[in-house]
Structures are given as C-alpha cells and as structure tokens.
PDB file of C-alpha atoms in Angstrom:
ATOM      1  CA  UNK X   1     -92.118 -87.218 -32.815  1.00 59.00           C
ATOM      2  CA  UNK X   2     -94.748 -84.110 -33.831  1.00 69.00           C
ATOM      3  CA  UNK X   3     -96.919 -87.175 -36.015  1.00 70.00           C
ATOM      4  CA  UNK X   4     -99.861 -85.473 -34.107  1.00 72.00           C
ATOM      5  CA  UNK X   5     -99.349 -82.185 -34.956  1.00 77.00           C
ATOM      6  CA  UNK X   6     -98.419 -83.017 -38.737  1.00 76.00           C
ATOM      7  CA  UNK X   7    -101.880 -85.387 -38.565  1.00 76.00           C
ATOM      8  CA  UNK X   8    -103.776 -82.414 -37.492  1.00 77.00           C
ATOM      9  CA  UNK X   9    -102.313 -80.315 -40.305  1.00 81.00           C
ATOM     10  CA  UNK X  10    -105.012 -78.799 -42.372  1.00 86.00           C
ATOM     11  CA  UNK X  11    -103.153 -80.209 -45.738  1.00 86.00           C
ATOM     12  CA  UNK X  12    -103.088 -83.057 -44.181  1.00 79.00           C
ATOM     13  CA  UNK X  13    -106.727 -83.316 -42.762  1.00 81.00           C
ATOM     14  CA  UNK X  14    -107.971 -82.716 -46.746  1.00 85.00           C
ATOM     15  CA  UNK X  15    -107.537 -86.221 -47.148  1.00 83.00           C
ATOM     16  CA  UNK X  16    -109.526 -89.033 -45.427  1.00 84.00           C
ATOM     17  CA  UNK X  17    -107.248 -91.314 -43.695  1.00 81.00           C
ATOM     18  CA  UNK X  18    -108.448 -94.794 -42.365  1.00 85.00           C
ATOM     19  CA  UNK X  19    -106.756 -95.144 -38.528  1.00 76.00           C
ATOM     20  CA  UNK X  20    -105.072 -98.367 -40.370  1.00 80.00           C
ATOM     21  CA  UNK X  21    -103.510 -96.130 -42.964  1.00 82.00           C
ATOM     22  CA  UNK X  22    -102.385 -93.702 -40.360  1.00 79.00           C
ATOM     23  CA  UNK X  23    -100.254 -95.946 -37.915  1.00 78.00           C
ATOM     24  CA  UNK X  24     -98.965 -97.562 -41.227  1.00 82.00           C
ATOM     25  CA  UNK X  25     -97.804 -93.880 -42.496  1.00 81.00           C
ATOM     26  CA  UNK X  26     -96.702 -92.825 -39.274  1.00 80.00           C
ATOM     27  CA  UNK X  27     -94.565 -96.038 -39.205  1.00 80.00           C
ATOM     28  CA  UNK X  28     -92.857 -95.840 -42.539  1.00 83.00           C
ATOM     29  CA  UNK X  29     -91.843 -91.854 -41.707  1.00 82.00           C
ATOM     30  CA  UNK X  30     -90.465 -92.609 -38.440  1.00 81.00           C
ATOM     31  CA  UNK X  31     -88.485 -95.501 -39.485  1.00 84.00           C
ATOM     32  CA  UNK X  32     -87.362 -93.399 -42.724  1.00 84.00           C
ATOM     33  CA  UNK X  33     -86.386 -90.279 -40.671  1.00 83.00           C
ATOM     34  CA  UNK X  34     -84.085 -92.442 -38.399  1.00 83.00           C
ATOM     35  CA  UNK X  35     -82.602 -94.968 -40.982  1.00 85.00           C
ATOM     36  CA  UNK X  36     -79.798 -92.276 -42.238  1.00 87.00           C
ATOM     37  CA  UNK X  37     -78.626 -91.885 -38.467  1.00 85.00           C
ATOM     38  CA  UNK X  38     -78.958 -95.852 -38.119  1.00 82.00           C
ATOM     39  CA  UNK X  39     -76.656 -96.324 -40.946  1.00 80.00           C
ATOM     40  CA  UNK X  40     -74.378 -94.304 -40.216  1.00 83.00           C
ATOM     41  CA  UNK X  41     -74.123 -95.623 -36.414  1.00 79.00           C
ATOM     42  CA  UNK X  42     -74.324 -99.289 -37.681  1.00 76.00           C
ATOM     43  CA  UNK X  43     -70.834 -98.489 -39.156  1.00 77.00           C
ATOM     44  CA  UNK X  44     -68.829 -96.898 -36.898  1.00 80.00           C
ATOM     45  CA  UNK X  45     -69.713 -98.867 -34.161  1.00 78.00           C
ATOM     46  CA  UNK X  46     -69.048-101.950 -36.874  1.00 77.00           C
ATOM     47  CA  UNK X  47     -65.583 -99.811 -37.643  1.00 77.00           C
ATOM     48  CA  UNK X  48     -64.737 -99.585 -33.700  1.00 80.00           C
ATOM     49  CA  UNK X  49     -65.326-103.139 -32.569  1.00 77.00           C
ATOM     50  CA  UNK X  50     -65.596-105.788 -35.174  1.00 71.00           C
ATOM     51  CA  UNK X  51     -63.938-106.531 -38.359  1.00 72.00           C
ATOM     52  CA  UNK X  52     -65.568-105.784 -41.434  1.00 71.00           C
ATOM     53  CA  UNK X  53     -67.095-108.799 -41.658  1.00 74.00           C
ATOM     54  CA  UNK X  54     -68.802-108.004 -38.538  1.00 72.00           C
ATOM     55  CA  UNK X  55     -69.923-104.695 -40.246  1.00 71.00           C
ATOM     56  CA  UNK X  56     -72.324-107.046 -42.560  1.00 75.00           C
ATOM     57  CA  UNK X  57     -73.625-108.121 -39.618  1.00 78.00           C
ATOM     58  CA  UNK X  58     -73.812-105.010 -37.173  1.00 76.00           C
ATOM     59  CA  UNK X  59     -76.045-102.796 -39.590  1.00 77.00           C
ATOM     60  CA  UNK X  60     -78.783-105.030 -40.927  1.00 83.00           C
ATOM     61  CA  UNK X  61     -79.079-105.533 -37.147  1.00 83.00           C
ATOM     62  CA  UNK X  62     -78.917-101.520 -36.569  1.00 82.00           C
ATOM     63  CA  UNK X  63     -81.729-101.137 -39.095  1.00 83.00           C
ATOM     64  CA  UNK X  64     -84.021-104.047 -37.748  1.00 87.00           C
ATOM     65  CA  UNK X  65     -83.908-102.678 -34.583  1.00 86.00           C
ATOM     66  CA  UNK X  66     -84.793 -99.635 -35.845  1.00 83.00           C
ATOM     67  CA  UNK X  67     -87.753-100.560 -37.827  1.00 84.00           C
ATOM     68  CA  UNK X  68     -89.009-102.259 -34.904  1.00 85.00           C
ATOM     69  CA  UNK X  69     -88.520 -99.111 -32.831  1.00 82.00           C
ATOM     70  CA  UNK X  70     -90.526 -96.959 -35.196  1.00 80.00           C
ATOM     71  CA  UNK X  71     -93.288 -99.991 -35.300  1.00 80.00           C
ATOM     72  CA  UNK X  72     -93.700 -99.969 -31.465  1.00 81.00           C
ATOM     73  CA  UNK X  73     -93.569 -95.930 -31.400  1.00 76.00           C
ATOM     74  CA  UNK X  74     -96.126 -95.889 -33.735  1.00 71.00           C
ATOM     75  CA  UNK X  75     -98.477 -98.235 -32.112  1.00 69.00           C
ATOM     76  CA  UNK X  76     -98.340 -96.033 -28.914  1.00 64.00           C
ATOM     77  CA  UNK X  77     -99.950 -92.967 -30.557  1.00 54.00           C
TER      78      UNK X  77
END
C-alpha cells in the first residue's frame, strides 16, 4: 500500500506517466503482490472444506476476487 511513496520516487518520477497509465500500473502490482498469498489461501481453504473438485472452483474464485480488490484499491488513490 506505499504506491504513493514508490510514485513519488525520484527513479520513478524520470519517466512521464499519463494518470491512465498510473492507476493501470498501480493495479497490475497490487494484484501481483497479493496473487501468491491468494493462491495459496484458495487451496487450503479448498483442502479444508470441499473436495478437490471444489478446489477448481474455490481458487479461480480466490484470484477474481482478488483482482477486483486490487482494481477498486487502485481507483481510490
């Protein structure tokens, strides 16, 4: 969650970003940075309650949600 301080980064601020590009970026690394820890949970809690069958189901779902976490974060900012 430091997108503004690693926005502000003079590295960073060498290149000219378009406020488009930015909530696009910020999207993609948020929803990258979580999607081990999705995974992983998407599993167990598949392993715990439902069959594997219910596994294929359970994490697509996890990482959905996710990406539409890290979307809706993003648009905040």
């Amino acid at each position: 969650m430091f997108w503004q301080e690693v926005i502000k980064d003079p590295f960073v601020c060498l290149f000219h970003w378009l406020p488009e590009s930015k909530i696009a970026a910020m999207s993609k690394a948020i929803f990258l940075m979580a999607l081990p820890g999705q995974l992983i949970l998407g599993v167990v809690v598949a392993a715990k309650t439902h069959s594997w069958l219910g596994g294929l189901v359970m994490v697509p779902i996890t990482v959905l949600t996710g990406y539409y976490i890290a979307r809706k974060i993003s648009l905040k900012s």
